[in-house]
Coordinates of C-alpha atoms and ligand atoms in Angstrom, one line a residue:
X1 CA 33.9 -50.0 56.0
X2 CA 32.6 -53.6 55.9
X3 CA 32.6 -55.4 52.5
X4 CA 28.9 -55.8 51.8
X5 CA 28.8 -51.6 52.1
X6 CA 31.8 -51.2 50.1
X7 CA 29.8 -53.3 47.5
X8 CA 26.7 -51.0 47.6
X9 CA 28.9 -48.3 47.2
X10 CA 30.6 -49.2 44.0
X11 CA 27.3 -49.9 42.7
X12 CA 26.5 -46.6 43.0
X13 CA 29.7 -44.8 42.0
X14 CA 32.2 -45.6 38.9
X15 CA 35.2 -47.0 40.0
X16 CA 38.1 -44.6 40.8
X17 CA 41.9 -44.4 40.5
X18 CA 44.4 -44.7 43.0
X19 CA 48.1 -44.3 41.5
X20 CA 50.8 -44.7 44.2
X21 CA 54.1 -43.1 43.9
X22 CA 57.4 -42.5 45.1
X23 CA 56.0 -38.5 45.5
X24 CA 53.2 -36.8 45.0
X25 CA 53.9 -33.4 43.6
X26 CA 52.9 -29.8 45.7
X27 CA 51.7 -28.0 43.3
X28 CA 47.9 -27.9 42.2
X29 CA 48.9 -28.7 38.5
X30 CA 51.7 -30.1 38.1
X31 CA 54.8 -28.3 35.9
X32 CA 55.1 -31.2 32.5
X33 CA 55.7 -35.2 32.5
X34 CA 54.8 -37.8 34.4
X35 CA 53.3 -35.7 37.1
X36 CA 51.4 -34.3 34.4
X37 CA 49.8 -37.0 33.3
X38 CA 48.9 -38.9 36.1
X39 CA 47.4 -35.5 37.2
X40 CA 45.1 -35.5 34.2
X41 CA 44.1 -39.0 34.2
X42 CA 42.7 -38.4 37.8
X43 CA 41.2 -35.0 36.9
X44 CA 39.1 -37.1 34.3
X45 CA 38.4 -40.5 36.5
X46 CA 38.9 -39.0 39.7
X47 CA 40.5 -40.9 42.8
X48 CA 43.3 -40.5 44.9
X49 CA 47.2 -40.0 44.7
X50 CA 49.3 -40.9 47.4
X51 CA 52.9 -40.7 47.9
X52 CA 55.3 -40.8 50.7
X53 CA 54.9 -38.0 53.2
X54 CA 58.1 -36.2 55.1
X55 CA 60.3 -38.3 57.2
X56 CA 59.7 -38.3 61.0
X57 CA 60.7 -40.3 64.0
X58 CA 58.3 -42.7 64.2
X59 CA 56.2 -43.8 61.0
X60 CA 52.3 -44.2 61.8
X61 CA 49.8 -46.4 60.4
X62 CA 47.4 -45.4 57.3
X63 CA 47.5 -41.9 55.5
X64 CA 47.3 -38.4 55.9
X65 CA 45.2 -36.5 53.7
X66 CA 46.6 -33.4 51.4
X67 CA 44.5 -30.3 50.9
X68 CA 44.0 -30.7 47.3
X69 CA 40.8 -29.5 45.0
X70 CA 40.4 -31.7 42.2
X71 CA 40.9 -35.1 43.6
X72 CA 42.5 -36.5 46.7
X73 CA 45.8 -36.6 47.5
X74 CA 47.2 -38.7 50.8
X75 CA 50.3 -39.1 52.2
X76 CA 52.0 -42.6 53.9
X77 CA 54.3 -42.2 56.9
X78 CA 58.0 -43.3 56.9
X79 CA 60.5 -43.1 59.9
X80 CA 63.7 -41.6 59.3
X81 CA 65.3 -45.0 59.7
X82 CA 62.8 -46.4 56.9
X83 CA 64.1 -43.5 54.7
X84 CA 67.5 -44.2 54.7
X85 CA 66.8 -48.0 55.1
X86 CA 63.8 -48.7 52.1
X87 CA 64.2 -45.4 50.2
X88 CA 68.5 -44.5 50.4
X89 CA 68.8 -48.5 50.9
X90 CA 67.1 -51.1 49.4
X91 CA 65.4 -48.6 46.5
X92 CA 68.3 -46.8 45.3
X93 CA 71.1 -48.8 46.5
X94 CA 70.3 -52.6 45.3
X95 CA 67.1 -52.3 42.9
X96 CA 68.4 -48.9 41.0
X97 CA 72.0 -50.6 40.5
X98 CA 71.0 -53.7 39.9
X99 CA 68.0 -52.8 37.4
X100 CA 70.9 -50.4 35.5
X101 CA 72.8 -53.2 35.2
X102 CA 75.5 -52.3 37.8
X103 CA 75.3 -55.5 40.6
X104 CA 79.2 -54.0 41.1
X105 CA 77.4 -50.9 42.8
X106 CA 75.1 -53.1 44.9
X107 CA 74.9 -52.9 48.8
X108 CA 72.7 -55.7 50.0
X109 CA 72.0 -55.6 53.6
X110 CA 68.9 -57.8 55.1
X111 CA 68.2 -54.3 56.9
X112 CA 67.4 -52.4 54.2
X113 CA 65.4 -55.6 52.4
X114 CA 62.9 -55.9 55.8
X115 CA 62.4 -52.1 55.7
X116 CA 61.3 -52.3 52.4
X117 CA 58.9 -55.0 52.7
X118 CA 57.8 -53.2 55.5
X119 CA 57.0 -49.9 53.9
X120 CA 55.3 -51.7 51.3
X121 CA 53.2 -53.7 54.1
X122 CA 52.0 -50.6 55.9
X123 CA 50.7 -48.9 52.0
X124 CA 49.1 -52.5 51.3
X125 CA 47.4 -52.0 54.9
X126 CA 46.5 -48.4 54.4
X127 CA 45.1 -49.2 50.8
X128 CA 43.1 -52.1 51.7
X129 CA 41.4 -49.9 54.4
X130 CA 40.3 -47.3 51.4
X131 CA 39.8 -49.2 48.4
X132 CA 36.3 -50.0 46.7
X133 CA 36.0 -53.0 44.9
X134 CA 36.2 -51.2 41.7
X135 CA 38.9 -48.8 42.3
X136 CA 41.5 -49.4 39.9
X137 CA 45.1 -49.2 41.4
X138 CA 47.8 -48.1 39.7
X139 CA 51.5 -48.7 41.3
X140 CA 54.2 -46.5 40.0
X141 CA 58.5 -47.5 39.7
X142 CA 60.7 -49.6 41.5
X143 CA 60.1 -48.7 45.5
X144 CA 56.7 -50.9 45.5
X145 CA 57.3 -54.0 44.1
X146 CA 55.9 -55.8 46.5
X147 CA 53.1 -53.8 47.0
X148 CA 50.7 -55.5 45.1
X149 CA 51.5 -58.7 46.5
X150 CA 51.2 -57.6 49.9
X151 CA 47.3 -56.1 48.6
X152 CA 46.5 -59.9 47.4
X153 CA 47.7 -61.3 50.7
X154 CA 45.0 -58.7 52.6
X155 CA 42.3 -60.0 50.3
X156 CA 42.4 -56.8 48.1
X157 CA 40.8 -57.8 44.5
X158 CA 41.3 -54.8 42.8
X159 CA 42.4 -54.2 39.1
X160 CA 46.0 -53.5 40.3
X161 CA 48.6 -52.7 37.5
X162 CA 52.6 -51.7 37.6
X163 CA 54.5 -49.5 35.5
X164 CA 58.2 -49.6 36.1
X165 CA 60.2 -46.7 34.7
X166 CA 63.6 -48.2 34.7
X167 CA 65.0 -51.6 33.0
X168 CA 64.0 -54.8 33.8
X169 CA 67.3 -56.7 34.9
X170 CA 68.2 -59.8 33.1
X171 CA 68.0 -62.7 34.9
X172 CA 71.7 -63.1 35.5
X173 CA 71.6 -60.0 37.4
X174 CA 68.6 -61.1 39.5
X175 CA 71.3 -63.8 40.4
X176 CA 73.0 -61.2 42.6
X177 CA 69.5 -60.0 44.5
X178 CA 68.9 -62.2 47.6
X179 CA 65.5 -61.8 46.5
X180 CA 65.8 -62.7 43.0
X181 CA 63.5 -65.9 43.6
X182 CA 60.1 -63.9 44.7
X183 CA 60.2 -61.8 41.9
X184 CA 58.2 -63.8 40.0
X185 CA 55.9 -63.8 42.6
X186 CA 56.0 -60.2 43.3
X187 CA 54.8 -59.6 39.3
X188 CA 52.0 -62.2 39.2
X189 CA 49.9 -60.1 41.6
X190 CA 49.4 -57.7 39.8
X191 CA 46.8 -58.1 36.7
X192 CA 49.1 -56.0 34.4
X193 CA 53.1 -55.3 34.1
X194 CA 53.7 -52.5 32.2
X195 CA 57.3 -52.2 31.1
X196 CA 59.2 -49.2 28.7
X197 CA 60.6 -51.5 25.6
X198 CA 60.0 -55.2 23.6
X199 CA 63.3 -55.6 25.3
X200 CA 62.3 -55.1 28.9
X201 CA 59.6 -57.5 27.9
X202 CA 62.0 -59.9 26.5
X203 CA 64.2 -59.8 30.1
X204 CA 60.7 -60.1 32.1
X205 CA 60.4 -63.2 29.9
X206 CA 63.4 -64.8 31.0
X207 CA 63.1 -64.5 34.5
X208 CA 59.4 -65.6 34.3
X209 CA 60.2 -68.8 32.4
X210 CA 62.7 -69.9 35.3
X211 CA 60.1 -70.1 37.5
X212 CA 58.7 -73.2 37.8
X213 CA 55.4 -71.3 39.1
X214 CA 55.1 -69.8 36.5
X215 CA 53.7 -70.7 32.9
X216 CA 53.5 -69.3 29.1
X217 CA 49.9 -69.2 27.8
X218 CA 49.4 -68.9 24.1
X219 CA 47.5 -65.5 24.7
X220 CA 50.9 -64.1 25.6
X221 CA 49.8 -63.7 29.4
X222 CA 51.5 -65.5 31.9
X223 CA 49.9 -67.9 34.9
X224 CA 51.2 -68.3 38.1
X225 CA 49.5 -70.7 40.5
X226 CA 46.3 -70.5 38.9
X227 CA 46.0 -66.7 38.1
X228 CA 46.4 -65.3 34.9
X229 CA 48.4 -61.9 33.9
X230 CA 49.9 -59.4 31.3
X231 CA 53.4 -58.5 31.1
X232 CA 53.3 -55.8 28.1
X233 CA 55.4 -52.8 27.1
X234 CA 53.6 -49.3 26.8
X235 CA 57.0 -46.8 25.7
X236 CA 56.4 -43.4 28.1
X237 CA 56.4 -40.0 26.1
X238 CA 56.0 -36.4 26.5
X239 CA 53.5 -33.6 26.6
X240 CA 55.5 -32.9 23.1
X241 CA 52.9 -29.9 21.7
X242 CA 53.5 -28.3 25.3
X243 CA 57.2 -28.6 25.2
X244 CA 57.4 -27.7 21.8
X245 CA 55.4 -24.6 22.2
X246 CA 57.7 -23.7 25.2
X247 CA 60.8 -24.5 23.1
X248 CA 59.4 -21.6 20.7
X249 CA 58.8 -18.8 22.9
X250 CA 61.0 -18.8 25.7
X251 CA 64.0 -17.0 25.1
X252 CA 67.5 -18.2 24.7
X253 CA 69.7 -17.9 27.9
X254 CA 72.7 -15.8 26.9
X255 CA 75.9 -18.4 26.5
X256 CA 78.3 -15.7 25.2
X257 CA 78.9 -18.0 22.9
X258 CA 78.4 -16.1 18.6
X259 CA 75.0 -17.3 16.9
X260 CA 76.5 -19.7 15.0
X261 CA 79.1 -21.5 17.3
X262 CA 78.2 -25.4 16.9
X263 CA 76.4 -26.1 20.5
X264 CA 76.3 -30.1 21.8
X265 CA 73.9 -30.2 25.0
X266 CA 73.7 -33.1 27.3
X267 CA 70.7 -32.8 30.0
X268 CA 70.6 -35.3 32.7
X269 CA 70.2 -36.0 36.3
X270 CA 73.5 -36.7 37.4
X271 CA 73.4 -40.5 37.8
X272 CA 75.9 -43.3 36.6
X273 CA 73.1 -44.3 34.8
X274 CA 73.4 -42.0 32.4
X275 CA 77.0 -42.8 31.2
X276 CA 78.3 -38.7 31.6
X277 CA 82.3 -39.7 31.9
X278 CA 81.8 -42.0 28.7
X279 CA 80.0 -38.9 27.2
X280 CA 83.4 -36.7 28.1
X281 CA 85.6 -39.0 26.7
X282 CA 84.0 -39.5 23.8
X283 CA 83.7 -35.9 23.2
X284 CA 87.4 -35.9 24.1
X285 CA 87.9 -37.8 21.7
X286 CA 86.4 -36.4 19.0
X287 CA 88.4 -33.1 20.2
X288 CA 91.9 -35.2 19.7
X289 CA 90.7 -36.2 15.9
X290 CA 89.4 -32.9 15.0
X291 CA 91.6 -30.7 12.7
X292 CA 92.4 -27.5 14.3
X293 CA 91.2 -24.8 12.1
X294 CA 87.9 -26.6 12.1
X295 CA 84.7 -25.1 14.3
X296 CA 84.9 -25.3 17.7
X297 CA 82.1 -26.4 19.2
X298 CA 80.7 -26.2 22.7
X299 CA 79.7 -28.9 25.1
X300 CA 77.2 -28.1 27.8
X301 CA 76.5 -30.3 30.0
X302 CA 73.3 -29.6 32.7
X303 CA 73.4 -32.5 35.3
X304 CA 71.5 -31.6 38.2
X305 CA 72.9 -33.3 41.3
X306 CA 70.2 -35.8 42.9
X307 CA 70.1 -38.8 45.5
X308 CA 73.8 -37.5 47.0
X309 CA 73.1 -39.2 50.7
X310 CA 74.2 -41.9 48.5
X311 CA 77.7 -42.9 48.2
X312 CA 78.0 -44.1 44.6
X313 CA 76.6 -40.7 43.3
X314 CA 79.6 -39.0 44.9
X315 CA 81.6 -40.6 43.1
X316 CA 80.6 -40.5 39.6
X317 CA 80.1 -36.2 40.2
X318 CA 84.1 -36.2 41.3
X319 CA 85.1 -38.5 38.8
X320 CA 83.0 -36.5 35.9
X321 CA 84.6 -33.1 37.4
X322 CA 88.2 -34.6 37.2
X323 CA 86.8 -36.1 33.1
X324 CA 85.9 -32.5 32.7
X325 CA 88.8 -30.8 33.8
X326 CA 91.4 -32.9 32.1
X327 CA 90.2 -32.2 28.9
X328 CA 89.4 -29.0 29.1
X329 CA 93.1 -28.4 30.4
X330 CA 94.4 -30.6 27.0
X331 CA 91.8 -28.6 24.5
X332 CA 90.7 -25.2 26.0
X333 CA 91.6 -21.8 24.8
X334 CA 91.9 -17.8 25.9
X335 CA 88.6 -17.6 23.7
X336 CA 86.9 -21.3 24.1
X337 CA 86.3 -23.7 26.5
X338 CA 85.0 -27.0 25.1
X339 CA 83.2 -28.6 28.2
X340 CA 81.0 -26.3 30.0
X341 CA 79.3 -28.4 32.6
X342 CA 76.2 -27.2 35.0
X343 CA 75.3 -28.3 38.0
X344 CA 72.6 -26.1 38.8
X345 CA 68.8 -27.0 38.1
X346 CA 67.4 -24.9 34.6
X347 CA 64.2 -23.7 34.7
X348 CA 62.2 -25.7 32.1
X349 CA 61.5 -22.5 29.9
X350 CA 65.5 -21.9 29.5
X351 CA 66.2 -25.9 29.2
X352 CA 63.2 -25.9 26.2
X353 CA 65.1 -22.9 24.6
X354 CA 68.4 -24.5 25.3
X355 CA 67.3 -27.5 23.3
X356 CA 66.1 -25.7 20.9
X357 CA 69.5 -23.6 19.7
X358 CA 71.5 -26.5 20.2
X359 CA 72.4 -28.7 17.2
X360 CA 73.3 -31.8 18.4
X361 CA 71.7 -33.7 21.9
X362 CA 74.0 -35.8 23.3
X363 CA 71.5 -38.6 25.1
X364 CA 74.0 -41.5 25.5
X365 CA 73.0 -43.5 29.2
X366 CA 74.5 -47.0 29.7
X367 CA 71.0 -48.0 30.6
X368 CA 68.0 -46.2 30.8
X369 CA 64.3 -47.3 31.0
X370 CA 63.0 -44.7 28.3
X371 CA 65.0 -41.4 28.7
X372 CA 62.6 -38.4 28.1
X373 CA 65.0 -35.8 26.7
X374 CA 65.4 -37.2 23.9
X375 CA 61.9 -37.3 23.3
X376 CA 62.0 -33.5 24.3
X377 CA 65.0 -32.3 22.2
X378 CA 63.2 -34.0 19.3
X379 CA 59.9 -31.6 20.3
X380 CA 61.7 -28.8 20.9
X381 CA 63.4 -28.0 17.2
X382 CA 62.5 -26.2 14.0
X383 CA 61.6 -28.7 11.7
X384 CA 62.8 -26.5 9.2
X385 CA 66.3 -26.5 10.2
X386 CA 66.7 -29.1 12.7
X387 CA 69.3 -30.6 15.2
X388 CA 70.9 -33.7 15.4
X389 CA 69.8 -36.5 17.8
X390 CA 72.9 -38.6 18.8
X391 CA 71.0 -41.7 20.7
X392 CA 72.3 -44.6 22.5
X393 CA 71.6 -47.7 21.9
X394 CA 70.9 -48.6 25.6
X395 CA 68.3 -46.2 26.1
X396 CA 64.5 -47.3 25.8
X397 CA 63.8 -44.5 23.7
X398 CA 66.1 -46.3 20.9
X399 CA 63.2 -48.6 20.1
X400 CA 61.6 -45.6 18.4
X401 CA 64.0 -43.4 17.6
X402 CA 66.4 -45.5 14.9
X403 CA 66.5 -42.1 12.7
X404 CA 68.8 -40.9 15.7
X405 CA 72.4 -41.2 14.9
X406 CA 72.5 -44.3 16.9
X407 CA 75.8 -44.5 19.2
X408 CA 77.7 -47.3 21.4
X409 CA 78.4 -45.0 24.4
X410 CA 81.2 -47.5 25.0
X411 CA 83.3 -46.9 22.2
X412 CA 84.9 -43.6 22.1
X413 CA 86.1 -43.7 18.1
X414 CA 82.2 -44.5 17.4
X415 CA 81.2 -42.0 19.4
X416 CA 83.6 -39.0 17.9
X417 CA 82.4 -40.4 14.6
X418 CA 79.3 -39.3 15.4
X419 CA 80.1 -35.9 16.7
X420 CA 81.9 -35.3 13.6
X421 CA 78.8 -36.8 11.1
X422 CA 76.1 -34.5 13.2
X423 CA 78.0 -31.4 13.3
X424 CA 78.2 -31.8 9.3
X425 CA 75.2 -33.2 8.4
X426 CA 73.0 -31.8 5.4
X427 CA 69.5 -30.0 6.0
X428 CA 68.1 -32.6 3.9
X429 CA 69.1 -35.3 6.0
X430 CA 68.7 -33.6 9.0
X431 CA 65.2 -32.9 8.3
X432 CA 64.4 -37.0 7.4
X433 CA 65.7 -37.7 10.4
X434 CA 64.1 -35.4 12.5
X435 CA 60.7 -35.5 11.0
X436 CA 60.6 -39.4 11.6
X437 CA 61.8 -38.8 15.1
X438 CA 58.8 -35.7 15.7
X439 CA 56.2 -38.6 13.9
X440 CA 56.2 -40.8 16.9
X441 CA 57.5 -38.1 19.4
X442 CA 53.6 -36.3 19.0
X443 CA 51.9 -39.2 17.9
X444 CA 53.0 -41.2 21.6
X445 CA 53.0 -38.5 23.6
X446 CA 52.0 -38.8 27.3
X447 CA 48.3 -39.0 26.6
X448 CA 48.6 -41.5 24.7
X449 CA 50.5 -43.3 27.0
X450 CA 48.4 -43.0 30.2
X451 CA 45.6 -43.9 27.6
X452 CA 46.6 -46.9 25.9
X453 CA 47.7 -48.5 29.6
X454 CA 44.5 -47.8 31.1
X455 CA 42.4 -48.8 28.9
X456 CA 44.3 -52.6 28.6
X457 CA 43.9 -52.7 32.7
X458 CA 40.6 -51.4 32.8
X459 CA 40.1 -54.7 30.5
X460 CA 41.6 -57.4 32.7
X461 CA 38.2 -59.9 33.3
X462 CA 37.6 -59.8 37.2
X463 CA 39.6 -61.2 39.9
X464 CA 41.0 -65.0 39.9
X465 CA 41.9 -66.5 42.7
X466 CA 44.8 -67.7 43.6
X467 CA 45.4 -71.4 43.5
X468 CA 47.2 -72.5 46.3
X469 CA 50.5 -74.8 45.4
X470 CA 50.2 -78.4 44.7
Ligands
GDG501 C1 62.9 -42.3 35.0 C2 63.7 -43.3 34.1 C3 62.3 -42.7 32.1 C4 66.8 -32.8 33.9 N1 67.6 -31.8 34.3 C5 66.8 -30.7 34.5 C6 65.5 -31.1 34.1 N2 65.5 -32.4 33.8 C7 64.4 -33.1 33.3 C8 64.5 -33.5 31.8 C9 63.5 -34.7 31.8 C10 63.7 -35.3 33.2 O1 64.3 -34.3 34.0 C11 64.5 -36.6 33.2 O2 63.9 -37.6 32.5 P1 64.6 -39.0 32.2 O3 63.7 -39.7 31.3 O4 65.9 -38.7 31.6 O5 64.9 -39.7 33.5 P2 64.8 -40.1 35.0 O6 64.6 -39.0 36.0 O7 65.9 -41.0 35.2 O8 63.4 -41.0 35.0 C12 63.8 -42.9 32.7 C13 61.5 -41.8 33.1 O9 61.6 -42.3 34.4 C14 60.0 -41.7 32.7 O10 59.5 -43.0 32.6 O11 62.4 -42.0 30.9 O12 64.4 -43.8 31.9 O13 65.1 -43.4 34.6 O14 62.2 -34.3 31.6 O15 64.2 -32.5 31.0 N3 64.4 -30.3 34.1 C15 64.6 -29.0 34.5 N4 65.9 -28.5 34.9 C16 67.0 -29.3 34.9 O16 68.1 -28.9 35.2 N5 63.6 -28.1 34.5

């Protein structure tokens, strides 16, 4: 469509929504979260979702349309070399690691970084050919962060915005990214940078500053080269009356375990992310300090395997099944085993109920952008008799949740401390706790969220220019 009809057009019509994203889910509403979400904001502003399609021999140019009723949903094409090389690669190999804090766990190979900017050229193309003028765009996570720079280059003068789920790295880690200088770059085209935590936007700041492109304004928005924009934190949450209403009347899954044996739950994707052999050990060592006639409580551990074409998750699932068996071998009786750890995907009734009989949630990543289950194990209980949060302090979700019993995953005595303080705590102080915690769990929930950060980008004045460098 030529420019001066694309014009007329948006004239006529309100502008619409395009979110990109890793995935676009299959179903025609979505199960909870994110998905959720995004699916209701474009059920109210209509637009389009698009997402990466299935991996083929050859990737083709623009997008594929999904049969879908309430908006549109597209597909972009990716070659099976692109998929190992942009998504395996350069996504989940170098920008996962090193956003986690782990540059020990990169593997940079030029390969995988030209793939990437690839994929991310070929959605700018296929965008550009789509877009109004006043569709909003709305870039999801870490696998397009060049996306929107690769839209300014085309000429694209959309309100485009980013929201990255994970940590923003400190600038010493950038030091180990050969691409740590365009970073900078990459942010400043888009209008708005939406990150999980103050401290994400405290990192963002540091790297920003060391750009000499790149410039403070008093506003609190940055400029670079001429064009002004936001880099502001908008904390993700829940659907927290759905999950709570699901907590309360799905059953319980039988554990064979009597109604009032102490039960610890930890529920994560099984990543190194989310610091599962420190959680063992530190639950090991609460076991070694505990006196012997005291309750015995129950660890269960659901950690759903995910992204295993990639070496580094191998790893961590052998190394947490050798954590698991030792100390289950040094503590475990005919009548009780202490670690019971899951591999299998729950079903998100049983996982709601789940959270709901345990008493404590362990939720202790090394680094996490938000984490959500805390956010859910908080929804899920009986305000009148309440479990215990035990919350690291390097998850986003820490921010909000100081009533948590607030752990250093790295230090095992702290963290059997803990153990011991939840699994005696008073129903006074479990109900303070929890009912500051289920405050801002309902009050921020995902609505809110999806809300608050696009209404601030549907405020971002219209398009500057680029100035080009002196
Ligand atoms: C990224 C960021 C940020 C887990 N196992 C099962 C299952 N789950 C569900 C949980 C929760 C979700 O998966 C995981 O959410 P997280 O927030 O922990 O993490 P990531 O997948 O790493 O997501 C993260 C998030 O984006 C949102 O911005 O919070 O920091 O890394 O909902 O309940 N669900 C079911 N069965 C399982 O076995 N049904």
């Amino acid at each position: 469509m030529r420019q001066a009809e694309a014009d007329a057009e948006a004239q006529e019509k309100p502008g619409r929504l395009i979110v990109i994203s890793n995935r676009i889910p299959t179903d025609e509403v979505p199960a909870g979260g994110l998905v959720y979400a995004i699916h209701e904001a474009l059920n109210d502003i209509g637009g389009l979702w698009i997402g990466a399609g299935t991996p083929s021999d050859e990737a083709q140019e623009g997008l594929t349309e999904v049969k879908s009723e309430a908006y549109d949903k597209a597909t972009f094409s990716l070659s099976r070399t692109e998929y190992d090389r942009y998504y395996l690669g350069y996504s989940n190999s170098v920008l996962w690691p090193l956003f986690h804090h782990r540059a020990d766990l990169l593997s940079v190979y030029e390969r995988d970084f030209e793939a990437y900017r690839e994929v991310n050229r070929r959605v700018a193309r296929a965008v550009a050919e789509i877009a109004r003028p006043d569709d909003m765009i709305w870039i999801q996570d870490y696998h397009f962060l060049m996306l929107a720079r690769e839209m300014r280059d085309l000429g694209l003068k959309n309100r485009i915005g980013l929201f990255l789920h994970i940590p923003f790295p400190n600038a010493s880690d950038i030091l180990a990214l050969p691409q740590g200088p365009q970073i900078a770059n990459w942010l400043a085209a888009h209008d708005l940078v939406g990150l999980q935590t103050q401290r994400d936007v405290a990192a963002a700041r540091e790297t920003l500053r060391r750009d000499p492109d790149c410039e403070a304004m008093g506003n609190g928005n940055w400029l670079f080269r001429g064009r002004e924009f936001a880099v502001l934190s908008f904390p993700i949450g829940i659907d927290a009356e759905e999950f709570a209403r699901k907590a309360a009347e799905s059953p319980v899954p039988e554990l064979q375990l009597s109604p009032d044996a102490p039960l610890l739950l930890g529920v994560d994707r099984l990543d190194y992310s989310k610091g599962l052999v420190h959680r063992f050990r530190g639950f090991g060592a609460y076991l070694e300090q505990r006196s012997q006639h005291g309750t015995r409580p129950t660890f269960l551990q659901i950690a759903p395997v995910s992204r295993e074409d990639v070496s580094a998750y191998q790893d961590i699932r052998e190394e947490l099944e050798r954590a698991a068996g030792s100390i289950n071998g040094a503590y475990a009786d005919l009548d009780w085993t202490p670690i019971r750890y899951v591999r299998r995907h729950v079903a998100r009734e049983r996982l709601a109920a789940l959270f709901r009989r345990a008493n404590v949630a362990l939720v202790t990543p090394l680094a996490d952008g938000m984490n959500l289950v805390a956010k859910e194990f908080v929804a899920a209980q009986n305000p009148d008799d309440p479990g215990v949060l035990i919350l690291s302090h390097f998850a986003g979700a820490a921010e909000q949740m100081q009533a948590a019993l607030m752990v250093n995953p790295f230090d095992h005595g702290n963290f059997a401390h803990a153990i011991d303080r939840a699994l005696h705590m008073s129903l006074a102080e479990r109900q303070d706790r929890h009912a500051s915690l289920r405050e801002n769990v309902f009050k921020q929930d995902i609505a809110w969220w999806t809300r608050t950060y696009l209404n601030r980008l549907s405020r971002v004045p219209a398009y500057q220019e680029d100035r080009p460098r002196d």
